[in-house]
């Protein structure tokens, strides 16, 4: 029986209506992880614009210098724009997923060994991942066992002979992981040469985009150093002009200095592990200490 309260109660709570409309316009925002990543990207963009905007708004000498030497400001703005472009390009780059590499290698092997008896049917595995199986070849035998694939054979050659397939099979994706690969719980995918999941980028750093990530760190560090230099130059010349402007710039300069310290440490750290062909995931050191990966086999996978 319907009461007066039921009639007066709205079918959909009013506060949820704007959010529902936003989710219909941008379905990606319905995912909390992607929504958080989008907010961080927007925050980083706004911070960059604030630092550049305050500099050009308060520093009148910079405007005069731009009129006399436009190349100086043009180089700074070029580096500023390139850094932002590199940031967004890295955030959407492919870190190198194990599933994609597995499907590509199995597909190439099917092309080389294709016969009327060859079958390449993708089967749906655990958590929606695809497990590609091949049955038969020119001699009527399997490549590496009854249910094995060419990918399984390549991965097995990268591990010590005493290890079993259970030791390198991902329990989430149900795929065989090469050494240094790891499942990312944020992206819900296995990544080749997994380094870390960057919350500021909203993306994993792996085999394919580690170099691109390092170059972004270089550009971001250069922008911070150049911006800090111009802030210090302005404060030296106009430290007693307008106190509230100086207070804002000093506060921004302190924040920039802290960020610059972390950027320099991160840049040096990734430069070191990049030269040593290592990553942040320390569990990979087990295989580096006990087993030497054949370079020919490793190149065939990555």
PDB file of C-alpha atoms in Angstrom:
ATOM      1  CA  UNK A   1       0.000   0.000   0.000  1.00  0.00           C
ATOM      2  CA  UNK A   2       1.454   3.338  -1.072  1.00  0.00           C
ATOM      3  CA  UNK A   3       1.655   6.040   1.538  1.00  0.00           C
ATOM      4  CA  UNK A   4       2.028   9.804   1.274  1.00  0.00           C
ATOM      5  CA  UNK A   5       5.738   9.491   2.121  1.00  0.00           C
ATOM      6  CA  UNK A   6       6.291   7.095  -0.793  1.00  0.00           C
ATOM      7  CA  UNK A   7       4.528   9.468  -3.179  1.00  0.00           C
ATOM      8  CA  UNK A   8       6.550  12.477  -2.049  1.00  0.00           C
ATOM      9  CA  UNK A   9       9.876  10.615  -2.060  1.00  0.00           C
ATOM     10  CA  UNK A  10      11.748  11.184  -5.402  1.00  0.00           C
ATOM     11  CA  UNK A  11      12.536   8.084  -7.434  1.00  0.00           C
ATOM     12  CA  UNK A  12      16.178   9.127  -7.789  1.00  0.00           C
ATOM     13  CA  UNK A  13      18.011  11.159  -5.125  1.00  0.00           C
ATOM     14  CA  UNK A  14      18.684  14.658  -6.348  1.00  0.00           C
ATOM     15  CA  UNK A  15      22.415  14.732  -5.468  1.00  0.00           C
ATOM     16  CA  UNK A  16      23.061  11.701  -7.713  1.00  0.00           C
ATOM     17  CA  UNK A  17      21.423  13.173 -10.795  1.00  0.00           C
ATOM     18  CA  UNK A  18      24.361  15.434 -11.819  1.00  0.00           C
ATOM     19  CA  UNK A  19      26.792  12.548 -11.317  1.00  0.00           C
ATOM     20  CA  UNK A  20      24.630  10.177 -13.355  1.00  0.00           C
ATOM     21  CA  UNK A  21      24.493  12.739 -16.151  1.00  0.00           C
ATOM     22  CA  UNK A  22      28.281  13.151 -15.980  1.00  0.00           C
ATOM     23  CA  UNK A  23      28.786   9.380 -16.161  1.00  0.00           C
ATOM     24  CA  UNK A  24      26.509   9.162 -19.223  1.00  0.00           C
ATOM     25  CA  UNK A  25      28.504  11.872 -21.006  1.00  0.00           C
ATOM     26  CA  UNK A  26      31.878  10.381 -20.004  1.00  0.00           C
ATOM     27  CA  UNK A  27      31.496   6.652 -19.234  1.00  0.00           C
ATOM     28  CA  UNK A  28      35.197   6.401 -18.284  1.00  0.00           C
ATOM     29  CA  UNK A  29      34.508   8.546 -15.194  1.00  0.00           C
ATOM     30  CA  UNK A  30      32.248   5.825 -13.788  1.00  0.00           C
ATOM     31  CA  UNK A  31      35.357   3.800 -12.957  1.00  0.00           C
ATOM     32  CA  UNK A  32      36.778   5.101  -9.630  1.00  0.00           C
ATOM     33  CA  UNK A  33      40.367   4.281 -10.638  1.00  0.00           C
ATOM     34  CA  UNK A  34      40.129   6.100 -13.978  1.00  0.00           C
ATOM     35  CA  UNK A  35      38.276   8.975 -12.331  1.00  0.00           C
ATOM     36  CA  UNK A  36      41.053   9.360  -9.764  1.00  0.00           C
ATOM     37  CA  UNK A  37      43.688   9.221 -12.517  1.00  0.00           C
ATOM     38  CA  UNK A  38      41.856  11.865 -14.562  1.00  0.00           C
ATOM     39  CA  UNK A  39      41.651  14.160 -11.525  1.00  0.00           C
ATOM     40  CA  UNK A  40      45.390  13.825 -10.889  1.00  0.00           C
ATOM     41  CA  UNK A  41      46.169  14.620 -14.522  1.00  0.00           C
ATOM     42  CA  UNK A  42      43.939  17.684 -14.374  1.00  0.00           C
ATOM     43  CA  UNK A  43      45.580  18.732 -11.111  1.00  0.00           C
ATOM     44  CA  UNK A  44      49.064  18.423 -12.593  1.00  0.00           C
ATOM     45  CA  UNK A  45      48.035  20.474 -15.632  1.00  0.00           C
ATOM     46  CA  UNK A  46      46.546  23.196 -13.420  1.00  0.00           C
ATOM     47  CA  UNK A  47      49.710  23.335 -11.277  1.00  0.00           C
ATOM     48  CA  UNK A  48      51.871  23.823 -14.377  1.00  0.00           C
ATOM     49  CA  UNK A  49      49.616  26.609 -15.632  1.00  0.00           C
ATOM     50  CA  UNK A  50      49.630  28.317 -12.212  1.00  0.00           C
ATOM     51  CA  UNK A  51      53.428  28.410 -12.041  1.00  0.00           C
ATOM     52  CA  UNK A  52      53.741  29.796 -15.570  1.00  0.00           C
ATOM     53  CA  UNK A  53      50.812  32.192 -15.153  1.00  0.00           C
ATOM     54  CA  UNK A  54      52.088  33.690 -11.885  1.00  0.00           C
ATOM     55  CA  UNK A  55      55.497  34.190 -13.442  1.00  0.00           C
ATOM     56  CA  UNK A  56      54.196  36.116 -16.444  1.00  0.00           C
ATOM     57  CA  UNK A  57      51.608  37.978 -14.336  1.00  0.00           C
ATOM     58  CA  UNK A  58      53.946  39.277 -11.615  1.00  0.00           C
ATOM     59  CA  UNK A  59      57.259  39.598 -13.443  1.00  0.00           C
ATOM     60  CA  UNK A  60      57.104  42.741 -15.533  1.00  0.00           C
ATOM     61  CA  UNK A  61      60.804  42.475 -16.389  1.00  0.00           C
ATOM     62  CA  UNK A  62      60.120  39.157 -18.104  1.00  0.00           C
ATOM     63  CA  UNK A  63      57.594  40.832 -20.389  1.00  0.00           C
ATOM     64  CA  UNK A  64      60.119  43.532 -21.292  1.00  0.00           C
ATOM     65  CA  UNK A  65      62.800  40.887 -21.861  1.00  0.00           C
ATOM     66  CA  UNK A  66      60.415  38.995 -24.118  1.00  0.00           C
ATOM     67  CA  UNK A  67      60.001  42.083 -26.297  1.00  0.00           C
ATOM     68  CA  UNK A  68      63.774  42.501 -26.613  1.00  0.00           C
ATOM     69  CA  UNK A  69      64.757  38.818 -26.706  1.00  0.00           C
ATOM     70  CA  UNK A  70      61.707  36.797 -27.770  1.00  0.00           C
ATOM     71  CA  UNK A  71      63.781  33.650 -28.289  1.00  0.00           C
ATOM     72  CA  UNK A  72      64.316  33.295 -24.517  1.00  0.00           C
ATOM     73  CA  UNK A  73      60.621  33.135 -23.684  1.00  0.00           C
ATOM     74  CA  UNK A  74      59.906  31.116 -26.807  1.00  0.00           C
ATOM     75  CA  UNK A  75      62.368  28.405 -25.735  1.00  0.00           C
ATOM     76  CA  UNK A  76      60.862  28.287 -22.263  1.00  0.00           C
ATOM     77  CA  UNK A  77      57.307  28.003 -23.577  1.00  0.00           C
ATOM     78  CA  UNK A  78      58.422  25.370 -26.097  1.00  0.00           C
ATOM     79  CA  UNK A  79      59.961  23.260 -23.333  1.00  0.00           C
ATOM     80  CA  UNK A  80      56.866  23.837 -21.222  1.00  0.00           C
ATOM     81  CA  UNK A  81      54.517  22.606 -23.964  1.00  0.00           C
ATOM     82  CA  UNK A  82      56.751  19.677 -24.940  1.00  0.00           C
ATOM     83  CA  UNK A  83      56.840  18.530 -21.318  1.00  0.00           C
ATOM     84  CA  UNK A  84      53.057  18.541 -21.054  1.00  0.00           C
ATOM     85  CA  UNK A  85      52.727  16.709 -24.381  1.00  0.00           C
ATOM     86  CA  UNK A  86      55.273  14.133 -23.225  1.00  0.00           C
ATOM     87  CA  UNK A  87      53.372  13.713 -19.972  1.00  0.00           C
ATOM     88  CA  UNK A  88      50.057  12.938 -21.653  1.00  0.00           C
ATOM     89  CA  UNK A  89      51.762  10.778 -24.282  1.00  0.00           C
ATOM     90  CA  UNK A  90      53.424   8.695 -21.557  1.00  0.00           C
ATOM     91  CA  UNK A  91      50.173   8.414 -19.629  1.00  0.00           C
ATOM     92  CA  UNK A  92      48.466   6.702 -22.585  1.00  0.00           C
ATOM     93  CA  UNK A  93      51.494   4.729 -23.810  1.00  0.00           C
ATOM     94  CA  UNK A  94      51.584   0.942 -23.895  1.00  0.00           C
ATOM     95  CA  UNK A  95      53.958  -0.418 -21.226  1.00  0.00           C
ATOM     96  CA  UNK A  96      54.124  -3.803 -22.960  1.00  0.00           C
ATOM     97  CA  UNK A  97      51.460  -6.231 -21.831  1.00  0.00           C
ATOM     98  CA  UNK A  98      52.254  -9.927 -21.565  1.00  0.00           C
ATOM     99  CA  UNK A  99      48.938 -10.938 -23.107  1.00  0.00           C
ATOM    100  CA  UNK A 100      49.557  -8.802 -26.215  1.00  0.00           C
ATOM    101  CA  UNK A 101      53.079 -10.219 -26.643  1.00  0.00           C
ATOM    102  CA  UNK A 102      51.792 -13.759 -26.188  1.00  0.00           C
ATOM    103  CA  UNK A 103      49.073 -13.356 -28.803  1.00  0.00           C
ATOM    104  CA  UNK A 104      51.483 -11.717 -31.249  1.00  0.00           C
ATOM    105  CA  UNK A 105      54.126 -14.441 -30.933  1.00  0.00           C
ATOM    106  CA  UNK A 106      51.593 -17.253 -31.155  1.00  0.00           C
ATOM    107  CA  UNK A 107      50.053 -15.590 -34.195  1.00  0.00           C
ATOM    108  CA  UNK A 108      53.447 -15.308 -35.908  1.00  0.00           C
ATOM    109  CA  UNK A 109      54.166 -18.950 -35.142  1.00  0.00           C
ATOM    110  CA  UNK A 110      50.803 -19.953 -36.613  1.00  0.00           C
ATOM    111  CA  UNK A 111      51.699 -18.160 -39.857  1.00  0.00           C
ATOM    112  CA  UNK A 112      54.979 -20.097 -40.107  1.00  0.00           C
ATOM    113  CA  UNK A 113      53.512 -23.470 -39.168  1.00  0.00           C
ATOM    114  CA  UNK A 114      50.022 -23.161 -40.632  1.00  0.00           C
ATOM    115  CA  UNK A 115      48.583 -26.422 -41.970  1.00  0.00           C
ATOM    116  CA  UNK A 116      45.028 -27.711 -42.575  1.00  0.00           C
ATOM    117  CA  UNK A 117      45.146 -29.360 -39.133  1.00  0.00           C
ATOM    118  CA  UNK A 118      46.359 -26.219 -37.353  1.00  0.00           C
ATOM    119  CA  UNK A 119      43.866 -24.607 -35.043  1.00  0.00           C
ATOM    120  CA  UNK A 120      44.191 -21.190 -33.456  1.00  0.00           C
ATOM    121  CA  UNK A 121      41.028 -20.686 -31.459  1.00  0.00           C
ATOM    122  CA  UNK A 122      41.150 -18.220 -28.568  1.00  0.00           C
ATOM    123  CA  UNK A 123      39.588 -19.616 -25.413  1.00  0.00           C
ATOM    124  CA  UNK A 124      38.335 -17.456 -22.616  1.00  0.00           C
ATOM    125  CA  UNK A 125      40.349 -18.016 -19.463  1.00  0.00           C
ATOM    126  CA  UNK A 126      40.094 -16.800 -15.912  1.00  0.00           C
ATOM    127  CA  UNK A 127      39.264 -13.112 -15.398  1.00  0.00           C
ATOM    128  CA  UNK A 128      38.330 -12.721 -19.051  1.00  0.00           C
ATOM    129  CA  UNK A 129      41.832 -13.297 -20.406  1.00  0.00           C
ATOM    130  CA  UNK A 130      42.395 -15.222 -23.621  1.00  0.00           C
ATOM    131  CA  UNK A 131      44.461 -18.379 -23.722  1.00  0.00           C
ATOM    132  CA  UNK A 132      45.564 -19.271 -27.247  1.00  0.00           C
ATOM    133  CA  UNK A 133      46.061 -22.959 -27.954  1.00  0.00           C
ATOM    134  CA  UNK A 134      47.529 -24.651 -31.022  1.00  0.00           C
ATOM    135  CA  UNK A 135      46.904 -28.272 -31.861  1.00  0.00           C
ATOM    136  CA  UNK A 136      49.097 -30.088 -34.292  1.00  0.00           C
ATOM    137  CA  UNK A 137      51.708 -29.121 -36.852  1.00  0.00           C
ATOM    138  CA  UNK A 138      53.212 -30.653 -39.964  1.00  0.00           C
ATOM    139  CA  UNK A 139      54.210 -33.818 -38.092  1.00  0.00           C
ATOM    140  CA  UNK A 140      50.938 -34.065 -36.173  1.00  0.00           C
ATOM    141  CA  UNK A 141      52.687 -33.309 -32.828  1.00  0.00           C
ATOM    142  CA  UNK A 142      52.257 -30.377 -30.517  1.00  0.00           C
ATOM    143  CA  UNK A 143      54.848 -27.652 -30.263  1.00  0.00           C
ATOM    144  CA  UNK A 144      55.587 -28.054 -26.562  1.00  0.00           C
ATOM    145  CA  UNK A 145      52.999 -30.471 -25.193  1.00  0.00           C
ATOM    146  CA  UNK A 146      49.338 -31.308 -25.521  1.00  0.00           C
ATOM    147  CA  UNK A 147      48.048 -27.891 -24.396  1.00  0.00           C
ATOM    148  CA  UNK A 148      51.215 -25.812 -24.784  1.00  0.00           C
ATOM    149  CA  UNK A 149      51.789 -22.893 -27.134  1.00  0.00           C
ATOM    150  CA  UNK A 150      54.876 -21.493 -28.772  1.00  0.00           C
ATOM    151  CA  UNK A 151      54.777 -18.730 -26.130  1.00  0.00           C
ATOM    152  CA  UNK A 152      54.924 -21.336 -23.370  1.00  0.00           C
ATOM    153  CA  UNK A 153      57.951 -22.893 -25.025  1.00  0.00           C
ATOM    154  CA  UNK A 154      59.785 -19.557 -25.222  1.00  0.00           C
ATOM    155  CA  UNK A 155      58.972 -18.644 -21.635  1.00  0.00           C
ATOM    156  CA  UNK A 156      60.078 -22.068 -20.391  1.00  0.00           C
ATOM    157  CA  UNK A 157      63.501 -21.558 -21.989  1.00  0.00           C
ATOM    158  CA  UNK A 158      63.998 -18.379 -19.912  1.00  0.00           C
ATOM    159  CA  UNK A 159      63.676 -20.162 -16.575  1.00  0.00           C
ATOM    160  CA  UNK A 160      65.887 -22.717 -14.832  1.00  0.00           C
ATOM    161  CA  UNK A 161      65.152 -26.304 -15.918  1.00  0.00           C
ATOM    162  CA  UNK A 162      64.061 -27.303 -12.407  1.00  0.00           C
ATOM    163  CA  UNK A 163      61.222 -24.753 -12.250  1.00  0.00           C
ATOM    164  CA  UNK A 164      57.638 -25.703 -13.081  1.00  0.00           C
ATOM    165  CA  UNK A 165      54.996 -23.849 -15.046  1.00  0.00           C
ATOM    166  CA  UNK A 166      53.105 -23.005 -11.858  1.00  0.00           C
ATOM    167  CA  UNK A 167      55.984 -20.846 -10.655  1.00  0.00           C
ATOM    168  CA  UNK A 168      55.704 -18.413 -13.565  1.00  0.00           C
ATOM    169  CA  UNK A 169      51.978 -18.542 -14.377  1.00  0.00           C
ATOM    170  CA  UNK A 170      49.970 -15.497 -13.292  1.00  0.00           C
ATOM    171  CA  UNK A 171      47.129 -16.472 -10.967  1.00  0.00           C
ATOM    172  CA  UNK A 172      45.041 -13.517 -12.176  1.00  0.00           C
ATOM    173  CA  UNK A 173      45.522 -13.531 -15.959  1.00  0.00           C
ATOM    174  CA  UNK A 174      46.332 -17.255 -16.267  1.00  0.00           C
ATOM    175  CA  UNK A 175      49.220 -16.527 -18.653  1.00  0.00           C
ATOM    176  CA  UNK A 176      52.891 -17.518 -18.462  1.00  0.00           C
ATOM    177  CA  UNK A 177      55.041 -14.607 -17.318  1.00  0.00           C
ATOM    178  CA  UNK A 178      58.611 -14.117 -18.578  1.00  0.00           C
ATOM    179  CA  UNK A 179      61.211 -13.135 -15.965  1.00  0.00           C
ATOM    180  CA  UNK A 180      60.723  -9.600 -14.582  1.00  0.00           C
ATOM    181  CA  UNK A 181      57.069  -9.547 -15.654  1.00  0.00           C
ATOM    182  CA  UNK A 182      54.491  -8.818 -12.977  1.00  0.00           C
ATOM    183  CA  UNK A 183      50.751  -8.452 -12.654  1.00  0.00           C
ATOM    184  CA  UNK A 184      49.636  -4.864 -12.000  1.00  0.00           C
ATOM    185  CA  UNK A 185      46.575  -4.810  -9.764  1.00  0.00           C
ATOM    186  CA  UNK A 186      45.725  -1.240 -10.800  1.00  0.00           C
ATOM    187  CA  UNK A 187      45.633  -2.011 -14.524  1.00  0.00           C
ATOM    188  CA  UNK A 188      44.635  -5.678 -13.959  1.00  0.00           C
ATOM    189  CA  UNK A 189      47.171  -6.805 -16.560  1.00  0.00           C
ATOM    190  CA  UNK A 190      50.584  -8.452 -16.607  1.00  0.00           C
ATOM    191  CA  UNK A 191      53.340  -6.106 -17.774  1.00  0.00           C
ATOM    192  CA  UNK A 192      56.679  -7.048 -19.359  1.00  0.00           C
ATOM    193  CA  UNK A 193      59.668  -5.821 -17.320  1.00  0.00           C
ATOM    194  CA  UNK A 194      57.279  -4.256 -14.836  1.00  0.00           C
ATOM    195  CA  UNK A 195      58.853  -1.280 -13.080  1.00  0.00           C
ATOM    196  CA  UNK A 196      55.999   0.390 -11.174  1.00  0.00           C
ATOM    197  CA  UNK A 197      52.527   1.822 -11.560  1.00  0.00           C
ATOM    198  CA  UNK A 198      52.741   5.615 -11.613  1.00  0.00           C
ATOM    199  CA  UNK A 199      49.692   7.169  -9.945  1.00  0.00           C
ATOM    200  CA  UNK A 200      50.450  10.582 -11.491  1.00  0.00           C
ATOM    201  CA  UNK A 201      50.425   9.099 -14.971  1.00  0.00           C
ATOM    202  CA  UNK A 202      47.676   6.602 -14.267  1.00  0.00           C
ATOM    203  CA  UNK A 203      49.705   4.062 -16.230  1.00  0.00           C
ATOM    204  CA  UNK A 204      52.223   1.290 -15.721  1.00  0.00           C
ATOM    205  CA  UNK A 205      55.894   1.761 -16.518  1.00  0.00           C
ATOM    206  CA  UNK A 206      57.284  -1.285 -18.265  1.00  0.00           C
ATOM    207  CA  UNK A 207      59.438  -2.538 -21.100  1.00  0.00           C
ATOM    208  CA  UNK A 208      57.965  -0.381 -23.878  1.00  0.00           C
ATOM    209  CA  UNK A 209      57.571   2.986 -22.153  1.00  0.00           C
ATOM    210  CA  UNK A 210      60.380   2.998 -19.567  1.00  0.00           C
ATOM    211  CA  UNK A 211      62.628   5.068 -21.848  1.00  0.00           C
ATOM    212  CA  UNK A 212      59.768   7.441 -22.639  1.00  0.00           C
ATOM    213  CA  UNK A 213      59.095   7.845 -18.912  1.00  0.00           C
ATOM    214  CA  UNK A 214      62.763   8.664 -18.297  1.00  0.00           C
ATOM    215  CA  UNK A 215      62.742  11.358 -20.968  1.00  0.00           C
ATOM    216  CA  UNK A 216      59.620  12.854 -19.405  1.00  0.00           C
ATOM    217  CA  UNK A 217      61.446  13.047 -16.082  1.00  0.00           C
ATOM    218  CA  UNK A 218      64.318  14.857 -17.822  1.00  0.00           C
ATOM    219  CA  UNK A 219      61.991  17.406 -19.409  1.00  0.00           C
ATOM    220  CA  UNK A 220      60.018  17.924 -16.200  1.00  0.00           C
ATOM    221  CA  UNK A 221      63.243  18.463 -14.257  1.00  0.00           C
ATOM    222  CA  UNK A 222      64.487  20.985 -16.839  1.00  0.00           C
ATOM    223  CA  UNK A 223      61.201  22.921 -16.659  1.00  0.00           C
ATOM    224  CA  UNK A 224      61.336  23.011 -12.850  1.00  0.00           C
ATOM    225  CA  UNK A 225      64.953  24.235 -12.822  1.00  0.00           C
ATOM    226  CA  UNK A 226      64.266  26.926 -15.419  1.00  0.00           C
ATOM    227  CA  UNK A 227      61.090  28.061 -13.645  1.00  0.00           C
ATOM    228  CA  UNK A 228      62.864  28.166 -10.281  1.00  0.00           C
ATOM    229  CA  UNK A 229      65.682  30.230 -11.789  1.00  0.00           C
ATOM    230  CA  UNK A 230      63.211  32.827 -13.110  1.00  0.00           C
ATOM    231  CA  UNK A 231      61.374  32.939  -9.768  1.00  0.00           C
ATOM    232  CA  UNK A 232      64.659  33.571  -7.929  1.00  0.00           C
ATOM    233  CA  UNK A 233      65.691  36.260 -10.432  1.00  0.00           C
ATOM    234  CA  UNK A 234      62.409  38.089  -9.935  1.00  0.00           C
ATOM    235  CA  UNK A 235      62.619  37.894  -6.130  1.00  0.00           C
ATOM    236  CA  UNK A 236      66.173  39.249  -6.135  1.00  0.00           C
ATOM    237  CA  UNK A 237      65.151  42.291  -8.156  1.00  0.00           C
ATOM    238  CA  UNK A 238      61.732  42.971  -6.556  1.00  0.00           C
ATOM    239  CA  UNK A 239      61.850  41.447  -3.078  1.00  0.00           C
ATOM    240  CA  UNK A 240      60.399  44.575  -1.397  1.00  0.00           C
ATOM    241  CA  UNK A 241      58.037  45.788  -4.134  1.00  0.00           C
ATOM    242  CA  UNK A 242      54.683  44.185  -3.374  1.00  0.00           C
ATOM    243  CA  UNK A 243      54.723  41.992  -0.273  1.00  0.00           C
ATOM    244  CA  UNK A 244      51.751  39.757  -1.150  1.00  0.00           C
ATOM    245  CA  UNK A 245      53.186  38.974  -4.579  1.00  0.00           C
ATOM    246  CA  UNK A 246      56.531  38.115  -2.999  1.00  0.00           C
ATOM    247  CA  UNK A 247      54.766  35.893  -0.444  1.00  0.00           C
ATOM    248  CA  UNK A 248      52.958  33.971  -3.181  1.00  0.00           C
ATOM    249  CA  UNK A 249      56.116  33.508  -5.219  1.00  0.00           C
ATOM    250  CA  UNK A 250      58.166  32.427  -2.187  1.00  0.00           C
ATOM    251  CA  UNK A 251      55.524  29.848  -1.260  1.00  0.00           C
ATOM    252  CA  UNK A 252      55.448  28.531  -4.832  1.00  0.00           C
ATOM    253  CA  UNK A 253      59.249  28.491  -4.940  1.00  0.00           C
ATOM    254  CA  UNK A 254      59.460  26.412  -1.745  1.00  0.00           C
ATOM    255  CA  UNK A 255      56.946  23.910  -3.144  1.00  0.00           C
ATOM    256  CA  UNK A 256      58.835  23.822  -6.433  1.00  0.00           C
ATOM    257  CA  UNK A 257      62.128  23.163  -4.626  1.00  0.00           C
ATOM    258  CA  UNK A 258      60.652  20.181  -2.767  1.00  0.00           C
ATOM    259  CA  UNK A 259      59.247  18.743  -6.001  1.00  0.00           C
ATOM    260  CA  UNK A 260      62.577  19.326  -7.724  1.00  0.00           C
ATOM    261  CA  UNK A 261      64.446  17.337  -5.068  1.00  0.00           C
ATOM    262  CA  UNK A 262      62.138  14.357  -5.561  1.00  0.00           C
ATOM    263  CA  UNK A 263      62.404  14.682  -9.349  1.00  0.00           C
ATOM    264  CA  UNK A 264      66.204  14.697  -9.242  1.00  0.00           C
ATOM    265  CA  UNK A 265      66.305  11.648  -6.966  1.00  0.00           C
ATOM    266  CA  UNK A 266      63.803   9.833  -9.178  1.00  0.00           C
ATOM    267  CA  UNK A 267      65.728  10.791 -12.306  1.00  0.00           C
ATOM    268  CA  UNK A 268      69.048   9.555 -10.905  1.00  0.00           C
ATOM    269  CA  UNK A 269      67.450   6.360  -9.629  1.00  0.00           C
ATOM    270  CA  UNK A 270      65.792   5.496 -12.938  1.00  0.00           C
ATOM    271  CA  UNK A 271      68.930   6.425 -14.849  1.00  0.00           C
ATOM    272  CA  UNK A 272      70.868   3.945 -12.719  1.00  0.00           C
ATOM    273  CA  UNK A 273      68.431   1.067 -13.117  1.00  0.00           C
ATOM    274  CA  UNK A 274      67.989   1.911 -16.810  1.00  0.00           C
ATOM    275  CA  UNK A 275      71.734   1.537 -17.413  1.00  0.00           C
ATOM    276  CA  UNK A 276      71.832  -1.669 -15.395  1.00  0.00           C
ATOM    277  CA  UNK A 277      68.796  -3.067 -17.251  1.00  0.00           C
ATOM    278  CA  UNK A 278      66.935  -3.551 -13.990  1.00  0.00           C
ATOM    279  CA  UNK A 279      63.640  -2.358 -12.531  1.00  0.00           C
ATOM    280  CA  UNK A 280      62.041  -1.392  -9.223  1.00  0.00           C
ATOM    281  CA  UNK A 281      60.462  -4.768  -8.708  1.00  0.00           C
ATOM    282  CA  UNK A 282      63.045  -6.369  -6.424  1.00  0.00           C
ATOM    283  CA  UNK A 283      61.631  -9.895  -6.710  1.00  0.00           C
ATOM    284  CA  UNK A 284      63.141 -10.117 -10.190  1.00  0.00           C
ATOM    285  CA  UNK A 285      66.607 -10.284  -8.592  1.00  0.00           C
ATOM    286  CA  UNK A 286      65.954 -13.940  -7.757  1.00  0.00           C
ATOM    287  CA  UNK A 287      66.273 -14.883 -11.403  1.00  0.00           C
ATOM    288  CA  UNK A 288      69.192 -12.521 -12.031  1.00  0.00           C
ATOM    289  CA  UNK A 289      71.185 -14.180  -9.245  1.00  0.00           C
ATOM    290  CA  UNK A 290      70.408 -17.809 -10.105  1.00  0.00           C
ATOM    291  CA  UNK A 291      69.816 -17.881 -13.828  1.00  0.00           C
ATOM    292  CA  UNK A 292      71.215 -16.099 -16.868  1.00  0.00           C
ATOM    293  CA  UNK A 293      68.575 -15.375 -19.495  1.00  0.00           C
ATOM    294  CA  UNK A 294      69.695 -16.119 -23.067  1.00  0.00           C
ATOM    295  CA  UNK A 295      69.610 -12.837 -24.958  1.00  0.00           C
ATOM    296  CA  UNK A 296      68.355 -14.452 -28.153  1.00  0.00           C
ATOM    297  CA  UNK A 297      65.337 -15.893 -26.351  1.00  0.00           C
ATOM    298  CA  UNK A 298      64.675 -12.671 -24.487  1.00  0.00           C
ATOM    299  CA  UNK A 299      64.658 -10.624 -27.707  1.00  0.00           C
ATOM    300  CA  UNK A 300      62.194 -13.052 -29.261  1.00  0.00           C
ATOM    301  CA  UNK A 301      59.696 -12.166 -26.529  1.00  0.00           C
ATOM    302  CA  UNK A 302      60.252  -8.435 -25.964  1.00  0.00           C
TER     303      UNK A 302
END
